[in-house]
PDB file of C-alpha atoms in Angstrom:
ATOM      1  CA  MET A   1     119.791 112.515 103.930  1.00  0.00           C
ATOM      2  CA  SER A   2     121.528 109.297 102.914  1.00  0.00           C
ATOM      3  CA  ARG A   3     125.106 108.631 103.915  1.00  0.00           C
ATOM      4  CA  ARG A   4     127.531 107.589 101.195  1.00  0.00           C
ATOM      5  CA  GLY A   5     130.155 104.939 101.758  1.00  0.00           C
ATOM      6  CA  PHE A   6     133.689 104.843 100.487  1.00  0.00           C
ATOM      7  CA  VAL A   7     134.203 104.027  96.838  1.00  0.00           C
ATOM      8  CA  ALA A   8     137.018 101.746  95.695  1.00  0.00           C
ATOM      9  CA  ARG A   9     139.418 103.033  93.059  1.00  0.00           C
ATOM     10  CA  PRO A  10     139.365 101.261  89.707  1.00  0.00           C
ATOM     11  CA  ASN A  11     141.970  98.592  89.000  1.00  0.00           C
ATOM     12  CA  ASP A  12     143.442 100.701  86.187  1.00  0.00           C
ATOM     13  CA  PRO A  13     144.999 103.887  87.693  1.00  0.00           C
ATOM     14  CA  GLU A  14     145.452 105.526  84.278  1.00  0.00           C
ATOM     15  CA  HIS A  15     141.714 105.240  83.643  1.00  0.00           C
ATOM     16  CA  TRP A  16     140.996 106.660  87.104  1.00  0.00           C
ATOM     17  CA  ILE A  17     143.335 109.625  86.556  1.00  0.00           C
ATOM     18  CA  LYS A  18     142.032 110.366  83.057  1.00  0.00           C
ATOM     19  CA  ALA A  19     138.366 109.911  83.986  1.00  0.00           C
ATOM     20  CA  ALA A  20     136.010 112.777  83.223  1.00  0.00           C
ATOM     21  CA  ASP A  21     135.894 115.430  85.899  1.00  0.00           C
ATOM     22  CA  THR A  22     132.895 115.079  88.166  1.00  0.00           C
ATOM     23  CA  PRO A  23     132.001 117.634  90.802  1.00  0.00           C
ATOM     24  CA  PRO A  24     132.652 116.508  94.396  1.00  0.00           C
ATOM     25  CA  ALA A  25     129.579 115.526  96.378  1.00  0.00           C
ATOM     26  CA  ARG A  26     130.748 117.287  99.557  1.00  0.00           C
ATOM     27  CA  GLY A  27     130.262 120.836 100.907  1.00  0.00           C
ATOM     28  CA  ASP A  28     131.427 124.216  99.651  1.00  0.00           C
ATOM     29  CA  VAL A  29     135.097 123.665 100.537  1.00  0.00           C
ATOM     30  CA  ALA A  30     135.255 120.551  98.387  1.00  0.00           C
ATOM     31  CA  ASN A  31     133.544 122.355  95.512  1.00  0.00           C
ATOM     32  CA  ALA A  32     136.289 124.998  95.517  1.00  0.00           C
ATOM     33  CA  TYR A  33     138.853 122.353  94.476  1.00  0.00           C
ATOM     34  CA  SER A  34     137.826 120.828  91.173  1.00  0.00           C
ATOM     35  CA  ALA A  35     141.195 119.418  90.017  1.00  0.00           C
ATOM     36  CA  ARG A  36     143.269 116.575  91.427  1.00  0.00           C
ATOM     37  CA  LEU A  37     147.056 116.419  91.231  1.00  0.00           C
ATOM     38  CA  THR A  38     148.680 112.994  91.419  1.00  0.00           C
ATOM     39  CA  ILE A  39     152.421 112.604  91.963  1.00  0.00           C
ATOM     40  CA  ASP A  40     154.683 109.659  92.698  1.00  0.00           C
ATOM     41  CA  ILE A  41     156.801 109.989  95.833  1.00  0.00           C
ATOM     42  CA  THR A  42     158.720 107.588  98.031  1.00  0.00           C
ATOM     43  CA  PRO A  43     157.065 106.174 101.132  1.00  0.00           C
ATOM     44  CA  GLU A  44     159.727 107.938 103.218  1.00  0.00           C
ATOM     45  CA  LEU A  45     158.877 111.353 101.766  1.00  0.00           C
ATOM     46  CA  ARG A  46     155.170 110.686 102.217  1.00  0.00           C
ATOM     47  CA  GLY A  47     155.826 109.919 105.862  1.00  0.00           C
ATOM     48  CA  ARG A  48     157.841 113.124 106.357  1.00  0.00           C
ATOM     49  CA  ILE A  49     155.086 115.179 104.732  1.00  0.00           C
ATOM     50  CA  LYS A  50     152.412 113.619 106.945  1.00  0.00           C
ATOM     51  CA  VAL A  51     154.470 114.214 110.107  1.00  0.00           C
ATOM     52  CA  ALA A  52     155.139 117.849 109.117  1.00  0.00           C
ATOM     53  CA  ALA A  53     151.422 118.458 108.508  1.00  0.00           C
ATOM     54  CA  PHE A  54     150.508 116.825 111.813  1.00  0.00           C
ATOM     55  CA  ARG A  55     153.031 118.953 113.717  1.00  0.00           C
ATOM     56  CA  ARG A  56     151.616 122.090 112.092  1.00  0.00           C
ATOM     57  CA  GLY A  57     148.069 121.069 112.931  1.00  0.00           C
ATOM     58  CA  VAL A  58     146.859 121.062 109.318  1.00  0.00           C
ATOM     59  CA  THR A  59     145.897 118.469 106.758  1.00  0.00           C
ATOM     60  CA  VAL A  60     148.433 117.341 104.175  1.00  0.00           C
ATOM     61  CA  ALA A  61     146.193 118.711 101.420  1.00  0.00           C
ATOM     62  CA  ASP A  62     145.947 122.161 103.020  1.00  0.00           C
ATOM     63  CA  MET A  63     149.681 122.282 103.684  1.00  0.00           C
ATOM     64  CA  LEU A  64     150.528 121.342 100.094  1.00  0.00           C
ATOM     65  CA  ARG A  65     147.969 123.792  98.672  1.00  0.00           C
ATOM     66  CA  ASP A  66     149.622 126.601 100.673  1.00  0.00           C
ATOM     67  CA  LEU A  67     153.081 125.490  99.519  1.00  0.00           C
ATOM     68  CA  LEU A  68     152.033 125.427  95.862  1.00  0.00           C
ATOM     69  CA  ALA A  69     150.267 128.790  96.155  1.00  0.00           C
ATOM     70  CA  ARG A  70     153.456 130.345  97.578  1.00  0.00           C
ATOM     71  CA  GLU A  71     155.669 128.822  94.896  1.00  0.00           C
ATOM     72  CA  PHE A  72     153.300 129.562  92.018  1.00  0.00           C
ATOM     73  CA  PRO A  73     151.447 132.821  92.780  1.00  0.00           C
ATOM     74  CA  SER A  74     148.823 134.091  90.388  1.00  0.00           C
ATOM     75  CA  ALA A  75     150.006 136.646  87.827  1.00  0.00           C
ATOM     76  CA  THR A  76     148.347 139.436  89.823  1.00  0.00           C
ATOM     77  CA  GLU A  77     150.217 138.517  93.037  1.00  0.00           C
ATOM     78  CA  GLY A  78     153.743 137.958  91.749  1.00  0.00           C
ATOM     79  CA  ASP A  79     155.908 138.910  88.846  1.00  0.00           C
ATOM     80  CA  ALA A  80     154.057 138.967  85.567  1.00  0.00           C
ATOM     81  CA  PRO A  81     155.338 136.364  83.089  1.00  0.00           C
TER      82      PRO A  81
END
């Protein structure tokens, strides 16, 4: 099994964001998440988010996924639109 190194992002962020979706090369957990959400936030907010996740003992990604799932439940879980 060969080990992959880190890959640098392209110089053009718009091209990187709009690039064709490619399946992640990691395990089953990574395959469950096939979309990436990119938002612009201040460095201060990013720091607060990272500290909150650390204090809760979770990753930032997991914490934000839970937050978004609570705020935007599927139609079967919450009120139907």
